[in-house]
């Protein structure tokens, strides 16, 4: 296959989410879904059965195909695509082996146990060499989308990635990772900075390749106390948004809107709204009225229906979605999503009902 270049992309036909992120007038709330290219789709399962998870991530044609699946299925009900990849590609680039194990999720074969183990990490990561497959997937997908919707790039935030690198996978307590913060604060900051430097380079590269929005996933933000969040998460989230935008501007690239999603960090909403991101994503435990009050219309708000509501039946979905749209209100900069990623056993028709409802109701309240 001929490698396409990050130039002469098809003209964008739907800029609704870009306008919402930048605080411009919108006729309805745009919508997309975290993990929209995911296991709940039968077409995803069909493609996945012949390939391993990270094989798909590393094969631009396959990553592109999965990225397009929900856009092809739901058509004008979705206002953005997000590149099929994984937050753990950064730890892989740093030299750690990560396997995706059925029934368990990501597993690090040799996690970091003490700061001495950091000698196993690659000293100077060549981001383009190690993660260029993501750039290729983004460029290919921009062309294949044919301008239908904008394309998100993304990363995992430094604290979340550090936690995975130490825990060796998912954890209910994050006891190993959090103990580093207290036992080895200096070394923890050093590791967080190493991850941050790579993250900045990686995000700039994604925009260079064609990404039109960026999201930073601080999936384990809510495992930190407010004090520890301000010490070990927030400074690096702010460094990423500020330095990425400085780099984009200096390179003459589009300074794209950026979203931060710190799941569970309800106490940090005000700080996050003052962190140089255009959008703050909310999990389902946050009342939209409270979020609007805390952020004072400084940012667009994204979210936030409970993902498990999609199991509640079509009538319940319509009722909950309608209540959510009214809670954000007709004058808000609201981007519809779920409060976290869509779950793998959801009926695709249930998501369709959600998307149809939010599109209809958010249009009606703006008339």
Short mmCIF file of C-alpha atoms in Angstrom, two decimals:
data_model
loop_
_atom_site.label_atom_id
_atom_site.label_comp_id
_atom_site.label_asym_id
_atom_site.label_seq_id
_atom_site.Cartn_x
_atom_site.Cartn_y
_atom_site.Cartn_z
CA UNK A 1 0.00 0.00 0.00
CA UNK A 2 1.17 3.53 -0.78
CA UNK A 3 1.80 5.55 2.39
CA UNK A 4 -0.33 8.68 2.34
CA UNK A 5 1.16 12.01 3.38
CA UNK A 6 -0.16 14.34 6.05
CA UNK A 7 -1.26 16.92 3.50
CA UNK A 8 -4.13 17.66 1.14
CA UNK A 9 -6.67 16.19 3.55
CA UNK A 10 -10.32 16.19 2.42
CA UNK A 11 -12.30 19.30 3.42
CA UNK A 12 -13.96 18.99 6.81
CA UNK A 13 -17.76 18.83 6.49
CA UNK A 14 -18.70 18.81 10.20
CA UNK A 15 -16.82 21.17 12.53
CA UNK A 16 -19.46 21.16 15.30
CA UNK A 17 -17.19 19.69 17.98
CA UNK A 18 -14.37 22.10 17.13
CA UNK A 19 -16.76 25.04 17.50
CA UNK A 20 -18.09 23.71 20.80
CA UNK A 21 -14.56 23.25 22.15
CA UNK A 22 -13.60 26.79 21.17
CA UNK A 23 -16.71 28.37 22.66
CA UNK A 24 -18.33 29.29 19.34
CA UNK A 25 -22.05 29.12 18.56
CA UNK A 26 -23.44 25.60 18.14
CA UNK A 27 -26.86 24.49 16.93
CA UNK A 28 -26.78 21.35 19.11
CA UNK A 29 -24.37 19.50 21.38
CA UNK A 30 -21.85 17.45 19.39
CA UNK A 31 -21.41 13.81 20.41
CA UNK A 32 -18.76 11.12 20.42
CA UNK A 33 -18.11 8.19 22.76
CA UNK A 34 -14.98 7.05 24.56
CA UNK A 35 -14.05 3.59 23.24
CA UNK A 36 -16.56 4.03 20.40
CA UNK A 37 -14.31 1.79 18.27
CA UNK A 38 -14.65 -1.10 20.69
CA UNK A 39 -15.67 -4.60 21.63
CA UNK A 40 -19.41 -3.84 21.77
CA UNK A 41 -19.45 -3.72 17.95
CA UNK A 42 -19.82 -7.09 16.16
CA UNK A 43 -17.72 -5.76 13.26
CA UNK A 44 -14.93 -5.02 15.76
CA UNK A 45 -15.10 -8.59 17.08
CA UNK A 46 -14.99 -9.92 13.52
CA UNK A 47 -11.76 -8.07 12.72
CA UNK A 48 -10.25 -8.67 16.17
CA UNK A 49 -10.51 -12.48 16.04
CA UNK A 50 -7.70 -12.71 13.47
CA UNK A 51 -5.33 -10.22 15.12
CA UNK A 52 -3.87 -9.51 18.55
CA UNK A 53 -4.75 -6.20 20.19
CA UNK A 54 -1.33 -4.56 19.86
CA UNK A 55 -0.91 -5.97 16.35
CA UNK A 56 -3.95 -3.91 15.39
CA UNK A 57 -2.51 -0.83 17.12
CA UNK A 58 0.75 -1.25 15.21
CA UNK A 59 -0.84 -1.87 11.81
CA UNK A 60 -2.10 1.45 10.40
CA UNK A 61 -4.58 -0.16 7.99
CA UNK A 62 -6.20 -2.18 10.79
CA UNK A 63 -6.23 0.72 13.27
CA UNK A 64 -7.83 2.88 10.59
CA UNK A 65 -10.47 0.24 9.80
CA UNK A 66 -11.52 0.01 13.47
CA UNK A 67 -11.54 3.80 13.87
CA UNK A 68 -13.98 4.09 10.96
CA UNK A 69 -16.37 1.34 12.12
CA UNK A 70 -18.53 3.46 14.47
CA UNK A 71 -18.51 6.37 12.00
CA UNK A 72 -19.75 4.05 9.25
CA UNK A 73 -22.35 2.47 11.56
CA UNK A 74 -23.79 5.58 13.22
CA UNK A 75 -23.27 8.13 10.44
CA UNK A 76 -24.37 11.64 11.37
CA UNK A 77 -25.07 10.66 14.98
CA UNK A 78 -21.33 10.92 15.74
CA UNK A 79 -19.42 14.19 15.45
CA UNK A 80 -15.86 12.91 15.96
CA UNK A 81 -13.66 9.87 15.47
CA UNK A 82 -10.85 8.83 17.82
CA UNK A 83 -7.86 6.94 16.51
CA UNK A 84 -7.74 3.30 17.56
CA UNK A 85 -4.69 2.97 19.80
CA UNK A 86 -3.93 2.52 23.50
CA UNK A 87 -2.59 4.70 26.29
CA UNK A 88 0.09 2.08 27.05
CA UNK A 89 2.02 2.59 23.82
CA UNK A 90 4.15 5.16 25.68
CA UNK A 91 5.39 2.65 28.31
CA UNK A 92 6.08 0.26 25.44
CA UNK A 93 8.15 2.95 23.71
CA UNK A 94 10.05 3.40 26.99
CA UNK A 95 11.12 -0.25 26.85
CA UNK A 96 8.53 -2.10 28.93
CA UNK A 97 6.74 -5.13 27.51
CA UNK A 98 2.94 -4.96 27.76
CA UNK A 99 0.66 -7.83 26.80
CA UNK A 100 -3.11 -7.68 26.41
CA UNK A 101 -4.35 -10.82 28.17
CA UNK A 102 -7.90 -12.06 27.59
CA UNK A 103 -9.99 -11.67 30.73
CA UNK A 104 -7.28 -9.66 32.52
CA UNK A 105 -6.51 -6.67 30.36
CA UNK A 106 -3.01 -5.16 30.10
CA UNK A 107 -0.18 -7.02 31.84
CA UNK A 108 3.39 -5.73 32.19
CA UNK A 109 5.80 -8.68 32.14
CA UNK A 110 8.37 -6.83 34.29
CA UNK A 111 6.88 -3.80 36.08
CA UNK A 112 8.98 -1.24 37.96
CA UNK A 113 9.34 -2.34 41.59
CA UNK A 114 11.84 0.24 42.89
CA UNK A 115 13.41 3.36 41.35
CA UNK A 116 16.51 1.29 40.55
CA UNK A 117 14.40 -0.49 37.92
CA UNK A 118 14.20 2.75 35.93
CA UNK A 119 17.62 1.86 34.48
CA UNK A 120 15.67 -0.62 32.34
CA UNK A 121 13.85 2.24 30.63
CA UNK A 122 15.12 3.60 27.32
CA UNK A 123 17.23 6.70 28.08
CA UNK A 124 16.27 8.81 25.06
CA UNK A 125 13.13 7.59 23.32
CA UNK A 126 12.98 8.24 19.57
CA UNK A 127 9.24 8.92 19.56
CA UNK A 128 8.86 8.94 15.77
CA UNK A 129 10.72 5.65 15.43
CA UNK A 130 8.89 3.91 18.28
CA UNK A 131 5.39 5.34 17.77
CA UNK A 132 5.41 6.30 14.10
CA UNK A 133 2.79 3.61 13.45
CA UNK A 134 0.27 5.79 15.34
CA UNK A 135 1.17 8.75 13.14
CA UNK A 136 0.69 6.62 10.02
CA UNK A 137 -2.70 5.43 11.30
CA UNK A 138 -3.79 9.01 11.97
CA UNK A 139 -2.74 10.22 8.51
CA UNK A 140 -4.41 7.28 6.76
CA UNK A 141 -7.60 7.73 8.81
CA UNK A 142 -7.78 11.48 8.07
CA UNK A 143 -7.80 10.64 4.38
CA UNK A 144 -10.26 7.73 4.72
CA UNK A 145 -12.67 9.77 6.86
CA UNK A 146 -13.11 11.94 3.79
CA UNK A 147 -13.85 14.99 5.96
CA UNK A 148 -16.94 13.50 7.60
CA UNK A 149 -15.86 14.36 11.17
CA UNK A 150 -12.72 15.57 12.98
CA UNK A 151 -10.22 13.02 14.32
CA UNK A 152 -8.99 12.85 17.92
CA UNK A 153 -5.50 11.82 18.94
CA UNK A 154 -4.79 10.97 22.58
CA UNK A 155 -2.41 9.88 25.31
CA UNK A 156 -2.54 8.55 28.83
CA UNK A 157 -1.54 11.16 31.41
CA UNK A 158 1.80 10.77 33.25
CA UNK A 159 0.40 9.70 36.65
CA UNK A 160 -1.88 7.09 35.05
CA UNK A 161 0.97 5.68 32.95
CA UNK A 162 3.38 5.66 35.90
CA UNK A 163 0.77 3.79 37.95
CA UNK A 164 0.43 1.11 35.28
CA UNK A 165 4.21 0.80 34.95
CA UNK A 166 4.54 0.11 38.69
CA UNK A 167 1.38 -1.91 39.33
CA UNK A 168 1.97 -4.09 36.26
CA UNK A 169 -1.67 -3.83 35.20
CA UNK A 170 -5.04 -2.89 36.66
CA UNK A 171 -5.38 -2.51 40.43
CA UNK A 172 -8.15 -1.84 42.93
CA UNK A 173 -5.94 0.09 45.35
CA UNK A 174 -2.87 1.29 43.40
CA UNK A 175 -0.98 0.57 46.64
CA UNK A 176 2.35 -0.08 44.90
CA UNK A 177 2.20 3.03 42.72
CA UNK A 178 0.94 5.33 45.45
CA UNK A 179 3.57 4.09 47.91
CA UNK A 180 6.22 5.35 45.46
CA UNK A 181 4.87 8.89 45.87
CA UNK A 182 5.61 8.78 49.59
CA UNK A 183 8.70 6.55 49.67
CA UNK A 184 10.41 7.99 46.60
CA UNK A 185 8.95 11.47 45.90
CA UNK A 186 12.03 12.74 44.06
CA UNK A 187 12.27 9.65 41.85
CA UNK A 188 8.49 9.75 41.25
CA UNK A 189 8.74 13.31 39.94
CA UNK A 190 11.69 12.31 37.74
CA UNK A 191 9.71 9.44 36.20
CA UNK A 192 6.64 11.62 35.72
CA UNK A 193 8.80 14.18 33.93
CA UNK A 194 10.28 11.54 31.62
CA UNK A 195 6.78 10.41 30.67
CA UNK A 196 5.66 14.04 30.23
CA UNK A 197 8.49 14.84 27.83
CA UNK A 198 7.56 11.85 25.64
CA UNK A 199 3.85 12.70 25.86
CA UNK A 200 4.45 16.25 24.60
CA UNK A 201 6.51 15.01 21.66
CA UNK A 202 3.93 12.32 20.88
CA UNK A 203 0.96 14.72 20.90
CA UNK A 204 2.72 17.24 18.66
CA UNK A 205 3.51 14.37 16.29
CA UNK A 206 -0.13 13.31 16.26
CA UNK A 207 -1.21 16.80 15.20
CA UNK A 208 1.54 16.88 12.61
CA UNK A 209 0.11 13.60 11.29
CA UNK A 210 -3.42 15.02 11.08
CA UNK A 211 -5.13 14.88 14.50
CA UNK A 212 -7.64 17.74 14.85
CA UNK A 213 -8.28 17.43 18.60
CA UNK A 214 -6.35 15.85 21.47
CA UNK A 215 -7.47 14.18 24.68
CA UNK A 216 -5.36 13.42 27.77
CA UNK A 217 -6.71 10.51 29.83
CA UNK A 218 -5.90 10.76 33.55
CA UNK A 219 -7.87 7.57 34.16
CA UNK A 220 -6.59 7.08 37.69
CA UNK A 221 -6.69 10.71 38.77
CA UNK A 222 -9.45 10.00 41.27
CA UNK A 223 -7.24 7.52 43.14
CA UNK A 224 -5.20 10.49 44.39
CA UNK A 225 -6.16 12.74 47.28
CA UNK A 226 -6.68 16.42 46.39
CA UNK A 227 -3.22 17.21 47.83
CA UNK A 228 -1.48 14.43 45.89
CA UNK A 229 -3.36 15.32 42.69
CA UNK A 230 -2.01 18.87 42.93
CA UNK A 231 1.49 17.51 43.52
CA UNK A 232 1.74 14.53 41.14
CA UNK A 233 -0.88 15.00 38.43
CA UNK A 234 -1.90 18.62 37.85
CA UNK A 235 1.58 20.10 37.20
CA UNK A 236 2.24 17.55 34.45
CA UNK A 237 -1.22 17.95 32.90
CA UNK A 238 -0.57 21.70 32.74
CA UNK A 239 2.90 21.24 31.35
CA UNK A 240 1.51 19.05 28.56
CA UNK A 241 -1.20 21.50 27.46
CA UNK A 242 1.09 24.52 27.62
CA UNK A 243 4.12 22.99 25.90
CA UNK A 244 2.13 21.18 23.22
CA UNK A 245 0.47 24.46 22.23
CA UNK A 246 3.79 26.31 22.28
CA UNK A 247 5.32 23.67 20.02
CA UNK A 248 2.36 23.64 17.63
CA UNK A 249 2.49 27.42 17.31
CA UNK A 250 6.25 27.49 16.81
CA UNK A 251 6.00 24.83 14.07
CA UNK A 252 3.17 26.67 12.31
CA UNK A 253 0.72 23.84 13.00
CA UNK A 254 -2.94 24.23 13.94
CA UNK A 255 -3.21 24.83 17.69
CA UNK A 256 -5.91 22.22 18.13
CA UNK A 257 -8.40 22.08 21.03
CA UNK A 258 -7.32 19.87 23.92
CA UNK A 259 -9.45 17.90 26.38
CA UNK A 260 -8.48 16.62 29.82
CA UNK A 261 -10.32 13.74 31.48
CA UNK A 262 -9.32 13.15 35.10
CA UNK A 263 -11.74 10.43 36.12
CA UNK A 264 -12.88 10.72 39.73
CA UNK A 265 -11.13 14.03 40.34
CA UNK A 266 -14.30 16.03 41.05
CA UNK A 267 -12.36 18.14 43.57
CA UNK A 268 -10.04 19.42 40.82
CA UNK A 269 -12.63 20.85 38.41
CA UNK A 270 -11.71 24.48 39.08
CA UNK A 271 -7.99 23.76 38.71
CA UNK A 272 -8.55 21.74 35.54
CA UNK A 273 -10.60 24.58 34.03
CA UNK A 274 -7.57 26.83 34.55
CA UNK A 275 -5.04 24.48 32.97
CA UNK A 276 -4.96 25.60 29.32
CA UNK A 277 -7.39 22.93 28.09
CA UNK A 278 -10.44 23.90 26.07
CA UNK A 279 -12.52 20.97 27.31
CA UNK A 280 -12.85 19.25 30.68
CA UNK A 281 -14.46 15.80 30.54
CA UNK A 282 -16.68 14.71 33.43
CA UNK A 283 -17.36 11.27 34.83
CA UNK A 284 -20.93 10.31 35.73
CA UNK A 285 -20.56 11.10 39.46
CA UNK A 286 -20.40 14.85 38.79
CA UNK A 287 -23.58 16.89 38.67
CA UNK A 288 -23.48 19.11 35.54
CA UNK A 289 -24.81 22.06 37.57
CA UNK A 290 -21.90 21.72 40.01
CA UNK A 291 -19.41 21.41 37.12
CA UNK A 292 -20.76 24.55 35.43
CA UNK A 293 -20.51 26.45 38.72
CA UNK A 294 -16.94 25.26 39.40
CA UNK A 295 -15.63 25.95 35.89
CA UNK A 296 -17.53 29.24 35.42
CA UNK A 297 -17.91 28.77 31.65
CA UNK A 298 -14.14 28.94 31.14
CA UNK A 299 -14.14 25.60 29.31
CA UNK A 300 -16.45 23.30 27.40
CA UNK A 301 -17.72 20.37 29.45
CA UNK A 302 -17.83 16.82 28.07
CA UNK A 303 -19.85 13.84 29.25
CA UNK A 304 -21.36 12.45 31.26
CA UNK A 305 -24.10 9.76 31.37
CA UNK A 306 -23.27 6.68 33.43
CA UNK A 307 -22.07 4.06 30.88
CA UNK A 308 -24.11 1.37 32.64
CA UNK A 309 -27.31 3.30 31.87
CA UNK A 310 -26.99 1.81 28.38
CA UNK A 311 -28.11 -1.49 29.95
CA UNK A 312 -31.30 0.10 31.33
CA UNK A 313 -33.54 -0.29 28.29
CA UNK A 314 -34.40 2.24 25.61
CA UNK A 315 -36.96 4.21 27.63
CA UNK A 316 -34.59 4.65 30.57
CA UNK A 317 -31.81 5.71 28.19
CA UNK A 318 -34.08 8.37 26.65
CA UNK A 319 -35.12 9.63 30.08
CA UNK A 320 -31.59 9.80 31.51
CA UNK A 321 -30.13 11.35 28.34
CA UNK A 322 -32.87 13.99 28.23
CA UNK A 323 -32.30 14.86 31.88
CA UNK A 324 -28.55 15.17 31.24
CA UNK A 325 -29.01 17.53 28.26
CA UNK A 326 -31.35 19.76 30.27
CA UNK A 327 -28.90 19.76 33.21
CA UNK A 328 -26.12 21.12 30.99
CA UNK A 329 -28.60 23.61 29.53
CA UNK A 330 -29.15 25.36 26.23
CA UNK A 331 -26.38 27.92 26.68
CA UNK A 332 -23.58 25.59 27.78
CA UNK A 333 -20.54 24.54 25.81
CA UNK A 334 -21.50 20.88 26.08
CA UNK A 335 -19.94 17.95 24.21
CA UNK A 336 -21.93 14.75 24.69
CA UNK A 337 -20.07 11.62 25.76
CA UNK A 338 -20.39 9.02 28.49
CA UNK A 339 -18.87 9.37 31.95
CA UNK A 340 -16.25 6.80 30.92
CA UNK A 341 -15.73 4.36 28.04
CA UNK A 342 -18.60 2.33 26.61
CA UNK A 343 -18.68 -1.18 28.10
CA UNK A 344 -17.93 -4.21 25.90
CA UNK A 345 -21.29 -5.99 26.30
CA UNK A 346 -23.54 -3.01 25.44
CA UNK A 347 -26.07 -3.50 22.64
CA UNK A 348 -25.03 -1.21 19.74
CA UNK A 349 -28.72 -0.29 19.33
CA UNK A 350 -28.74 1.09 22.89
CA UNK A 351 -25.95 3.49 21.97
CA UNK A 352 -27.91 4.49 18.86
CA UNK A 353 -30.89 5.40 21.06
CA UNK A 354 -28.61 7.51 23.28
CA UNK A 355 -27.09 9.33 20.31
CA UNK A 356 -30.47 9.94 18.67
CA UNK A 357 -31.91 11.28 21.92
CA UNK A 358 -29.11 13.71 22.71
CA UNK A 359 -29.09 15.01 19.16
CA UNK A 360 -32.86 15.57 19.17
CA UNK A 361 -33.14 17.09 22.66
CA UNK A 362 -30.05 19.31 22.41
CA UNK A 363 -31.38 20.70 19.11
CA UNK A 364 -34.84 21.33 20.55
CA UNK A 365 -33.68 23.24 23.64
CA UNK A 366 -31.60 25.61 21.49
CA UNK A 367 -34.53 26.68 19.28
#
